[in-house]
C-alpha atoms as one frame of an Amber mdcrd trajectory, in Angstrom:
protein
 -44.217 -88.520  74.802 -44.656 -88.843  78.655 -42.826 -91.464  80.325 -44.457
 -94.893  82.052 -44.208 -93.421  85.676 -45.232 -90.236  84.505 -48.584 -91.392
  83.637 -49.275 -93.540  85.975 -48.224 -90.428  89.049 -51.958 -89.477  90.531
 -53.506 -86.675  89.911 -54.105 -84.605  92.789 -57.615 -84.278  93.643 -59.287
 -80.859  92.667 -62.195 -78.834  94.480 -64.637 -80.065  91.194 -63.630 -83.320
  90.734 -66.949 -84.727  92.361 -69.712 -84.685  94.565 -67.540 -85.433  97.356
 -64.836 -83.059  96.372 -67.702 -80.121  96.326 -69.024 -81.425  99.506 -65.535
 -81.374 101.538 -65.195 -77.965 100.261 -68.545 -76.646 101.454 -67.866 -78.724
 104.739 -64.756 -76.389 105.115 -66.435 -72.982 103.852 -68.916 -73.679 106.855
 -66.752 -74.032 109.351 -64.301 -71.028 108.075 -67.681 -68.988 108.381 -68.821
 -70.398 111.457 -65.183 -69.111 113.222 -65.090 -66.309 111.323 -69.159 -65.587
 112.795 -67.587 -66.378 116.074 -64.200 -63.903 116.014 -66.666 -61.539 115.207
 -68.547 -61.803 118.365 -65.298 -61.546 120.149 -63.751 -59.035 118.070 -64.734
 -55.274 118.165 -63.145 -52.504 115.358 -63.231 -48.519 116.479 -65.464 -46.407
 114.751 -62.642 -45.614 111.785 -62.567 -49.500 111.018 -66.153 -49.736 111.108
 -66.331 -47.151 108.303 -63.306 -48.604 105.945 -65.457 -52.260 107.002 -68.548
 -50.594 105.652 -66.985 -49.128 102.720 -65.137 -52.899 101.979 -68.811 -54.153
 102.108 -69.936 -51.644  99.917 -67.325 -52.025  97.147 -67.101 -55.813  97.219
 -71.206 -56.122  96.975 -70.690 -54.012  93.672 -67.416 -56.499  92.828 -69.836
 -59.837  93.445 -72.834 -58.998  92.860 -72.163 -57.146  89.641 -70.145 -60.340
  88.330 -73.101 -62.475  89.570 -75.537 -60.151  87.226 -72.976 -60.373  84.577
 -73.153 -64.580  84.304 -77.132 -64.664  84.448 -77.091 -61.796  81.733 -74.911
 -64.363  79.439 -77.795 -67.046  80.624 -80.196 -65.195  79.302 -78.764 -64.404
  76.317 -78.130 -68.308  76.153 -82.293 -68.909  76.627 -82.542 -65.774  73.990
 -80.597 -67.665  71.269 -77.883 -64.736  70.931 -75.143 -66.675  71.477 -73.917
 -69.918  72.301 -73.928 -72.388  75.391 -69.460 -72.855  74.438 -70.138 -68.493
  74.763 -72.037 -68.526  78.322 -69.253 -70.930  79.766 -66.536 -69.649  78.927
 -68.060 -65.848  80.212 -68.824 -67.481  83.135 -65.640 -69.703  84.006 -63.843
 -65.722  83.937 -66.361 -64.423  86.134 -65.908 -66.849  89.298 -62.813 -64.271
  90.501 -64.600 -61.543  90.811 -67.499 -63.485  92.263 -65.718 -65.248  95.061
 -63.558 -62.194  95.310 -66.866 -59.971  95.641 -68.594 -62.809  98.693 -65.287
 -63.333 100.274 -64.810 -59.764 100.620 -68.343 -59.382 102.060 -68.139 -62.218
 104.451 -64.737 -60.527 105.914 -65.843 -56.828 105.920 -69.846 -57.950 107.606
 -68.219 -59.497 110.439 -66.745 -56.409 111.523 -69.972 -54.785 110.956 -70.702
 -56.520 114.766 -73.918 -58.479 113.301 -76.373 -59.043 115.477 -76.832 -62.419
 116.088 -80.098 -62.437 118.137 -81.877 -60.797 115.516 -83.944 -62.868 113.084
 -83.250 -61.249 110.152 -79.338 -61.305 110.624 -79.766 -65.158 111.395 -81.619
 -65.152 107.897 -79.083 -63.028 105.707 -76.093 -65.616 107.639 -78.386 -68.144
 106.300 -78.679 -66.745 102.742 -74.567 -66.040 102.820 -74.027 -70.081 103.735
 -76.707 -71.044 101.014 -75.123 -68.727  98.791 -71.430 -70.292  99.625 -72.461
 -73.946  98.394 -74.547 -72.557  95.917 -71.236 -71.440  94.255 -69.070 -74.396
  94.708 -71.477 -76.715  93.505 -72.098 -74.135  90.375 -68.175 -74.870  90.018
 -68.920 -78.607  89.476 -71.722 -77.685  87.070 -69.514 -75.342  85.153 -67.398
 -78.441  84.867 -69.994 -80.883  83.523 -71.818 -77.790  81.038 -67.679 -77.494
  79.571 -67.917 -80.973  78.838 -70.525 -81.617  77.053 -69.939 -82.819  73.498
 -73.241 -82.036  71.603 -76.759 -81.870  73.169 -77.090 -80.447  76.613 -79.034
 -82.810  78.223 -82.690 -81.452  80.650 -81.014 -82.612  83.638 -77.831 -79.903
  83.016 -80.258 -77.087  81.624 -82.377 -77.999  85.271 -79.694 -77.914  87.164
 -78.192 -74.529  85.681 -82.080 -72.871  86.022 -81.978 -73.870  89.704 -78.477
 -72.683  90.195 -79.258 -69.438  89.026 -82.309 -69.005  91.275 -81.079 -69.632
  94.024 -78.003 -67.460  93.950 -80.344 -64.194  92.998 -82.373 -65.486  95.708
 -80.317 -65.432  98.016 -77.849 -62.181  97.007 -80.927 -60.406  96.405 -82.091
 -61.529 100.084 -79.125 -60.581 101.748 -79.072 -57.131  99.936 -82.784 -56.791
 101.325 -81.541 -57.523 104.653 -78.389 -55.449 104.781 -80.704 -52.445 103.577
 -83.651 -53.130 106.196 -80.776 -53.712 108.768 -78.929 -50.373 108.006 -82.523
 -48.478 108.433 -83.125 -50.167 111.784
């Protein structure tokens, strides 16, 4: 049994606590890009460290990405009836490492790629990487609210999850479009 003052210490506020907890955390992701956008600008890596950057990209587009295919495979199988919703969040609560891993690792290694901020397709992919950034934390909170439910999963949760999930292969799919068209230009 837990003493009085024990229980009644705070909890200490956690990224998917809330709305407002998601939203400070996207607030900071922004801004970490935004300098990180900027140091790249400022920043130039010989031709050796554009190569391991480029190879980094590669490998952690395969590391996200792949993870990212994994967790809308479980989905489907979800929609398909072969397993259950308890099934899809727990596969998908393991996959967020690998995920973040996989973006983090492609944010870092594509701003040593020296992107090319006065073309409009670049401006789009940093566009589709910052969508893609909230998209995830606010697929945290969801993950939170799906783990909780007790019973019937209400229209607005299966909505929400739907949207989730098209807009993060919307937008990795975009930026793999881009990164392609921009290698062949």
């Amino acid at each position: 049994m837990s003493s009085p003052a024990a229980r009644l210490s705070p909890r200490p506020v956690r990224l998917y606590d809330s709305w407002w907890t998601v939203a400070a955390g996207a607030l900071c992701a922004l801004v970490v890009l935004a300098a990180g956008l900027w140091c790249s600008l400022h920043v130039r890596a010989d031709a050796a460290m554009h190569s391991a950057a480029l190879f980094a990209h590669l490998a952690s587009l395969v590391l996200g990405f792949g993870a990212v295919l994994s967790a809308d495979y479980y989905g489907l199988l979800w929609v398909t009836g072969r397993c259950t919703l308890d099934e899809v969040v727990a596969a998908t609560g393991r996959l967020h490492v690998p995920i973040w891993a996989g973006l983090g690792g492609l944010v870092v290694s594509g701003l040593m790629l020296h992107p090319d901020v006065d073309s409009p397709l670049t401006l789009t992919k940093l566009g589709l990487v910052a969508a893609l950034t909230v998209n995830g934390l606010q697929a945290g909170l969801l993950g939170r609210r799906l783990a909780a439910v007790d019973g019937e999963t209400g229209r607005g949760l299966l909505l929400w999850g739907g949207v989730t999930a098209l807009v993060s292969q919307g937008c990795w799919w975009g930026a793999v479009v881009i990164g392609f068209l921009n290698t062949n230009t």
